Coordinates of C-alpha atoms in Angstrom, one line a residue:
M1 CA -13.4 -1.4 13.0
R2 CA -11.5 -4.7 12.8
I3 CA -7.8 -4.2 12.0
V4 CA -4.8 -6.5 11.1
L5 CA -1.5 -4.8 11.9
A6 CA 1.8 -5.7 10.2
E7 CA 4.9 -4.1 11.5
D8 CA 8.3 -5.7 12.2
S9 CA 9.3 -3.1 14.8
T10 CA 8.1 -4.6 18.1
L11 CA 8.0 -1.2 19.8
L12 CA 5.9 0.4 17.0
R13 CA 3.7 -2.6 16.5
E14 CA 2.7 -2.8 20.2
G15 CA 2.3 0.9 20.5
L16 CA 0.0 1.1 17.5
A17 CA -2.0 -1.9 18.7
R18 CA -2.5 -0.2 22.1
L19 CA -3.4 3.1 20.5
L20 CA -6.0 1.4 18.2
A21 CA -7.5 -0.6 21.1
E22 CA -7.8 2.6 23.2
E23 CA -9.7 4.2 20.3
G24 CA -12.2 1.4 20.4
H25 CA -11.0 -0.6 17.4
E26 CA -10.5 -4.4 17.4
V27 CA -6.9 -5.4 16.6
A28 CA -7.7 -8.9 15.3
A29 CA -4.0 -9.8 14.7
T30 CA -0.5 -8.3 14.8
V31 CA 2.2 -9.8 12.6
A32 CA 5.9 -9.1 12.2
S33 CA 6.4 -10.2 8.5
A34 CA 4.8 -9.9 5.2
D35 CA 4.5 -13.6 4.8
E36 CA 2.2 -13.7 7.8
L37 CA 0.0 -10.9 6.6
T38 CA -2.1 -12.6 4.0
G39 CA -2.8 -15.5 6.3
A40 CA -3.9 -13.2 9.1
V41 CA -6.3 -11.4 6.7
D42 CA -7.7 -14.7 5.5
R43 CA -8.4 -15.8 9.0
H44 CA -9.8 -12.5 10.4
R45 CA -11.2 -10.7 7.4
P46 CA -10.5 -7.2 8.7
D47 CA -12.0 -3.9 7.6
V48 CA -8.5 -2.4 7.3
V49 CA -4.9 -3.6 7.1
V50 CA -2.2 -1.3 8.5
T51 CA 1.2 -2.4 7.2
D52 CA 4.8 -1.2 6.9
V53 CA 6.4 -1.2 3.4
R54 CA 9.8 -2.6 4.3
M55 CA 9.4 -5.9 6.2
P56 CA 10.9 -9.3 6.5
P57 CA 11.9 -11.5 4.8
T58 CA 13.9 -9.2 2.4
H59 CA 13.3 -5.8 4.1
T60 CA 12.6 -4.2 0.7
D61 CA 9.0 -3.9 -0.5
D62 CA 7.6 -7.1 1.1
G63 CA 4.9 -5.3 3.0
L64 CA 3.7 -3.4 -0.1
R65 CA 3.6 -6.6 -2.2
A66 CA 1.6 -8.3 0.5
A67 CA -0.8 -5.3 0.6
L68 CA -1.3 -5.5 -3.1
E69 CA -2.1 -9.2 -2.8
V70 CA -4.7 -8.4 -0.1
R71 CA -6.2 -5.9 -2.5
R72 CA -6.4 -8.5 -5.2
R73 CA -7.9 -11.3 -3.0
W74 CA -10.1 -9.2 -0.7
P75 CA -10.9 -6.0 -2.6
A76 CA -13.2 -4.6 0.1
T77 CA -10.4 -4.5 2.6
G78 CA -8.9 -1.0 3.2
I79 CA -5.1 -0.7 3.1
L80 CA -3.2 1.9 5.1
V81 CA 0.5 1.7 4.3
L82 CA 3.2 3.1 6.6
S83 CA 6.5 4.2 5.2
Q84 CA 9.6 5.7 6.8
Y85 CA 10.3 7.9 3.8
V86 CA 8.5 9.3 0.8
E87 CA 8.9 6.8 -2.0
K88 CA 6.7 7.9 -4.9
R89 CA 7.1 4.5 -6.7
Y90 CA 5.4 2.7 -3.8
A91 CA 2.5 5.2 -3.6
T92 CA 2.1 4.9 -7.4
R93 CA 1.9 1.1 -7.3
L94 CA -0.6 1.2 -4.5
L95 CA -2.9 3.7 -6.3
A96 CA -2.5 2.4 -9.8
D97 CA -5.3 -0.1 -9.7
R98 CA -8.0 1.4 -7.4
P99 CA -7.3 4.4 -5.2
E100 CA -10.4 4.0 -3.2
G101 CA -9.9 2.6 0.3
V102 CA -6.1 3.2 0.2
G103 CA -3.8 5.3 2.3
Y104 CA -0.1 6.0 2.3
V105 CA 1.2 7.7 5.4
L106 CA 4.7 8.4 6.8
K107 CA 5.5 6.8 10.1
D108 CA 6.2 10.3 11.6
R109 CA 2.5 11.0 11.1
V110 CA 1.6 8.3 13.6
A111 CA 2.9 10.6 16.4
Q112 CA 0.3 13.0 15.3
V113 CA -2.5 10.8 16.5
D114 CA -5.5 12.8 15.2
D115 CA -4.0 12.8 11.7
F116 CA -3.3 9.1 11.8
L117 CA -6.7 8.2 13.0
D118 CA -8.3 10.5 10.5
A119 CA -6.4 8.7 7.7
L120 CA -7.5 5.3 9.1
D121 CA -11.2 6.4 9.2
R122 CA -11.0 7.7 5.6
V123 CA -9.5 4.5 4.3
A124 CA -12.1 2.4 6.1
A125 CA -14.8 4.6 4.5
G126 CA -13.4 3.8 1.0
E127 CA -11.6 7.1 0.5
T128 CA -8.0 7.9 -0.3
A129 CA -5.7 9.2 2.4
L130 CA -2.2 10.5 1.4
D131 CA 0.4 12.0 3.6
P132 CA 0.8 15.7 2.9
E133 CA 4.5 15.3 2.5
V134 CA 3.9 12.7 -0.3
V135 CA 1.7 15.1 -2.1
R136 CA 4.1 18.0 -1.6
Q137 CA 7.0 16.1 -3.1
V138 CA 4.9 14.9 -6.1
L139 CA 4.0 18.6 -6.7
A140 CA 7.6 19.7 -6.5
G141 CA 8.5 17.3 -9.3
T142 CA 5.9 18.6 -11.7
D143 CA 7.2 19.1 -15.3
P144 CA 6.5 22.6 -16.7
A145 CA 5.0 21.0 -19.8
D146 CA 2.5 19.0 -17.7
P147 CA -1.2 20.1 -17.7
L148 CA -0.8 20.6 -14.0
S149 CA 1.3 23.6 -14.7
R150 CA -1.9 25.4 -16.0
L151 CA -3.3 25.4 -12.5
T152 CA -3.3 28.5 -10.3
P153 CA -1.7 28.4 -6.8
R154 CA -5.2 28.2 -5.3
E155 CA -6.3 25.4 -7.7
R156 CA -3.1 23.5 -6.7
D157 CA -4.1 24.0 -3.1
V158 CA -7.5 22.5 -3.7
L159 CA -6.1 19.6 -5.7
H160 CA -3.4 19.0 -3.0
H161 CA -6.2 18.5 -0.4
M162 CA -8.2 16.4 -2.9
A163 CA -5.2 14.1 -3.2
Q164 CA -5.2 13.7 0.6
G165 CA -8.8 12.4 0.3
H166 CA -10.6 15.4 1.9
T167 CA -14.2 16.3 1.0
N168 CA -15.2 19.6 -0.4
A169 CA -16.5 20.7 2.9
T170 CA -13.2 19.9 4.7
I171 CA -11.2 21.6 1.9
A172 CA -13.3 24.7 2.3
E173 CA -12.8 24.8 6.0
R174 CA -9.0 24.3 5.7
L175 CA -8.6 27.0 3.0
H176 CA -11.0 29.4 4.7
V177 CA -13.3 29.7 1.6
S178 CA -16.9 28.8 0.9
Q179 CA -17.8 25.3 -0.3
S180 CA -19.2 26.8 -3.5
A181 CA -15.8 28.4 -4.2
V182 CA -14.1 25.0 -3.8
E183 CA -16.6 23.5 -6.2
K184 CA -15.8 26.2 -8.8
H185 CA -12.1 25.5 -8.4
I186 CA -12.6 21.8 -8.8
N187 CA -14.7 22.3 -12.0
T188 CA -11.9 24.6 -13.3
I189 CA -9.3 21.9 -12.5
F190 CA -11.3 19.3 -14.4
D191 CA -11.4 21.7 -17.4
K192 CA -7.6 22.4 -17.3
L193 CA -6.8 18.7 -17.0
D194 CA -9.1 17.9 -19.9
L195 CA -11.4 15.8 -17.7
S196 CA -14.7 17.7 -18.3
R197 CA -16.0 15.0 -20.6
A198 CA -14.5 12.0 -18.9
T199 CA -16.9 9.1 -18.5
G200 CA -16.7 5.8 -16.8
H201 CA -14.5 6.9 -13.9
S202 CA -14.8 9.5 -11.2
R203 CA -13.4 12.8 -12.5
R204 CA -12.2 13.5 -9.0
V205 CA -10.2 10.2 -8.9
L206 CA -8.8 10.8 -12.4
A207 CA -7.7 14.3 -11.3
V208 CA -5.9 12.9 -8.3
L209 CA -4.2 10.2 -10.3
R210 CA -3.1 12.8 -12.9
Y211 CA -1.7 14.9 -10.0
L212 CA 0.2 11.9 -8.6
G213 CA 1.6 10.9 -12.0
V214 CA -0.1 7.5 -11.9

């Protein structure tokens, strides 16, 4: 796939570029600031943008705001955001419009190459890829009065993996259950979250957004 990479750390930027090239991807451009990102996307029209959250010029959420601008102007472009820490408000802003083709991964995950590349592939395929630690912290903050509290531990496990963007088959493999069991759990999740009659949107997407508090 064609990728534009935005990261202000020279060491990480060059390391990621080398890793992606070795995996057969085309790194069309590497930039060190959010201001450069949209211009690079306009010139190269990548399949996926990989960007840090905190970048120059202000080192706050410049990278995230640039990513949201890319989503607005080039909606078919996948966005994989890298973050040093779990910051729920950033994940929420990224997912609020359209969760398809979006990923939010901690920088520590880059060292786990297979996990990072899997997240990249899922974003490129139009799926959602969330770092397990992001999902875990969201779950830890669930209000007891929230409909999520109706879920059994196994249903939470299933929804946890759904939020990371995994398919039913992958969830079944990871939880060591049958795919039909996963499908039954998902239908029960839809019932408990009052999504059984939802129309106009994917119930799976709505369940994940409910889970993340978006």
